[in-house]
C-alpha atoms as one frame of an Amber mdcrd trajectory, in Angstrom:
protein
  24.253  81.114  81.916  27.635  82.430  80.463  28.791  84.783  82.724  27.972
  82.437  85.863  29.631  79.546  84.564  32.425  81.827  83.679  32.133  82.534
  87.447  32.548  78.831  89.009  34.989  78.336  86.835  36.729  81.615  87.757
  36.079  80.165  91.825  37.037  76.474  91.442  40.545  78.138  89.892  41.112
  80.516  93.295  40.509  77.708  95.377  41.979  74.489  93.675  44.084  72.112
  95.408  47.091  73.585  93.205  46.472  76.749  95.005  45.748  79.765  92.706
  45.601  79.102  89.420  46.318  82.095  87.241  44.671  81.809  82.818  47.584
  84.009  81.223  45.872  83.714  77.690  42.771  84.904  78.711  40.363  85.478
  75.656  37.361  84.027  74.597  38.440  82.106  71.775  39.760  79.911  75.068
  36.334  78.599  76.627  33.466  76.901  74.884  30.029  75.509  76.291  29.600
  72.022  76.610  25.840  71.705  78.179  25.740  74.932  79.283  28.667  75.353
  81.415  31.879  76.938  80.162  34.972  74.483  79.706  38.430  75.917  79.534
  40.096  74.604  76.054  43.605  75.236  76.892  45.750  75.146  79.941  48.876
  75.391  78.754  49.449  78.514  80.385  48.039  78.447  83.013  50.022  78.692
  86.300  49.889  78.735  90.282  53.294  80.924  90.407  52.402  84.175  92.289
  54.238  87.550  92.199  57.190  87.611  94.258  57.357  91.030  96.509  59.610
  92.063  99.719  56.851  95.935  99.982  53.570  96.501  98.277  55.097  98.916
  95.876  56.072  95.428  94.830  52.544  94.170  93.517  51.297  96.662  90.994
  48.490  94.471  89.069  48.835  96.667  85.360  45.855  96.426  82.191  45.880
  98.087  79.329  43.114 100.905  80.768  43.448  99.867  84.843  46.062  99.605
  87.357  45.507  97.780  90.682  47.519  98.423  93.926  47.825  95.311  95.768
  49.206  93.958  98.745  52.393  91.696  99.427  51.592  89.003 102.187  53.610
  87.795 105.176  55.467  84.870 102.938  56.457  87.403  99.839  53.984  87.066
  97.773  51.752  89.251  95.953  48.001  88.612  98.001  45.290  87.355  95.494
  46.762  88.173  92.632  45.882  85.147  90.115  42.043  85.722  92.044  42.048
  89.287  90.742  44.020  89.153  87.350  41.538  86.217  86.570  38.116  88.190
  87.324  39.559  91.898  85.898  39.862  89.561  82.896  35.994  88.972  82.907
  35.311  91.861  83.816  36.461  92.852  80.717  35.999  90.404  78.203  32.844
  89.128  78.872  30.729  90.895  81.895  31.069  94.415  79.788  28.943  92.406
  76.767  26.999  90.094  78.732  25.383  91.386  81.646  24.117  95.250  80.631
  22.212  94.039  77.758  19.207  91.534  78.688  18.420  90.802  82.331  14.535
  91.919  83.075  14.679  95.928  84.163  14.406  95.323  88.255  17.148  93.290
  87.911  19.824  95.321  85.877  20.774  98.101  88.746  22.178  94.386  91.062
  23.683  93.446  87.373  25.213  97.190  87.413  26.990  96.445  91.276  28.418
  93.387  89.763  29.837  95.112  86.835  31.060  97.779  88.781  32.429  95.792
  91.415  34.181  93.230  89.828  35.578  96.128  86.795  36.842  98.468  90.114
  37.818  95.234  91.450  36.148  95.769  94.620  34.716  92.146  94.662  36.584
  88.546  95.142  36.214  85.649  93.697  33.860  84.293  96.405  31.752  88.078
  96.359  31.738  88.093  92.758  29.775  84.461  92.860  27.364  85.527  96.193
  26.216  88.408  94.049  24.892  86.510  90.630  23.883  83.691  92.759  21.487
  86.245  94.122  20.573  87.764  91.193  20.104  83.784  89.221  17.743  83.247
  93.142  15.669  86.353  92.085  15.271  85.972  88.474  13.881  82.087  89.080
  11.607  81.997  91.653  10.161  85.708  90.556  11.002  87.626  93.696  12.425
  90.924  91.110   8.665  91.553  90.154   7.189  94.677  90.970   3.700  94.657
  92.739   1.742  95.385  89.507  -2.462  96.021  89.292  -3.417  92.252  87.550
  -3.771  92.721  84.128  -3.971  88.492  83.064  -7.934  88.903  83.267  -7.340
  91.268  80.073  -6.431  87.743  78.109  -8.915  85.440  76.881  -7.177  81.975
  77.397  -7.434  79.087  75.062  -5.754  75.954  76.874  -4.564  73.107  73.287
  -4.490  75.150  70.895  -1.429  78.039  69.141  -0.979  79.859  66.537   0.814
  78.961  62.885   4.415  79.772  63.089   5.485  82.242  61.233   7.890  85.183
  60.610   6.167  88.170  63.672   7.538  91.670  64.428  11.044  91.415  66.965
  11.985  92.216  70.110  15.230  92.303  72.328  16.550  89.481  73.414  14.540
  87.661  71.849  14.799  83.945  71.876  13.931  83.525  68.229  15.352  86.184
  65.353  12.091  85.006  63.469   9.688  86.823  66.517   9.776  88.006  70.169
  10.563  84.781  71.776  10.931  85.685  75.421  11.356  83.354  78.981   9.040
  84.138  81.354   8.235  83.613  85.002   4.403  83.539  84.913   1.452  84.445
  82.347   1.033  87.588  84.186   4.381  88.417  83.547   3.716  87.706  80.033
   0.640  89.943  79.721   2.433  92.921  81.316   5.064  93.097  78.525   2.050
  91.973  75.286   0.595  95.142  77.142   3.991  97.036  76.698   4.843  96.259
  73.677   2.635  97.776  71.414   2.062  95.623  68.997   0.710  92.721  70.236
  -1.888  91.468  70.479  -2.034  87.278  72.083   0.972  85.589  73.819   1.437
  82.163  73.570   2.589  79.444  76.630   4.724  76.165  75.780   6.075  73.509
  77.468   9.563  74.741  75.910  12.019  75.784  79.127  15.157  77.387  79.734
  18.193  76.434  81.241  16.977  78.213  84.330  13.644  76.234  83.767  11.553
  79.231  83.429   8.619  79.070  79.948   8.982  80.854  76.539   6.078  82.614
  75.499   6.237  83.511  72.273   4.371  87.197  71.233   2.289  87.774  68.589
   0.535  90.771  66.599  -1.700  88.777  65.900  -3.828  85.313  67.025  -5.390
  84.409  63.959  -4.844  80.776  62.250  -5.066  78.877  65.743  -3.847  75.134
  65.225  -4.310  72.316  67.996  -1.269  71.753  70.121  -1.920  70.016  73.316
   1.510  71.543  74.089   0.239  75.040  74.147  -2.155  78.323  75.400  -2.483
  80.713  73.589  -3.951  84.177  75.377  -5.658  87.140  73.224  -6.400  90.310
  74.645  -9.678  91.197  75.069  -9.809  94.364  73.079  -7.874  92.324  69.982
 -10.640  89.825  69.903 -13.787  91.960  70.678 -16.304  91.472  67.432 -14.710
  88.345  66.603 -16.024  84.415  67.467 -13.732  82.285  68.905
């Protein structure tokens, strides 16, 4: 969410009515999230000036660990230098820390491609935004889910119940530090996640939604202490419930 919002912001800056705008003091502390969107808190160091040049050799974009040769345009400006400076700063301050860690396994290669392409400045802001929107579409639609055996049949579902909240086993990347709370596309995906975790014996799907509209599921190591909740469904492994009365 943070990276996509940042890319949308940089897309606007690259195509603004004033021309391509560069953020000269590009630091994470200069941004804040407002209603799920990244905003710039300080525009004092923004500029529309692009480096003048006479030849391509005048257009080297330098960073502490990398340098990029750019073209000198026919109007005597280093072509796309503001856009590329913003994009590489987004890569080194945001993408490298946030992109590799929390996506479903099937989407990680696509995010790795974005990471590598922006790190080498092979993508401009237009291509980067398109790549992010493709990943978002796959994520929201569930098209990233690979065909696999149907596992939900191995679970008993109880509508209108959930387990008592409390600290349980933890997983990454959980929305809660008290347990294992993950976003899912469907109960079938939740069953696959539960099967992949040795501690998991049940999971609860609630009406809570993430910013993409995906429901949240809480994965549990037990299923006892059920309480009524009209907005929840608890799924219990048949193997865990065998010999017990529900």
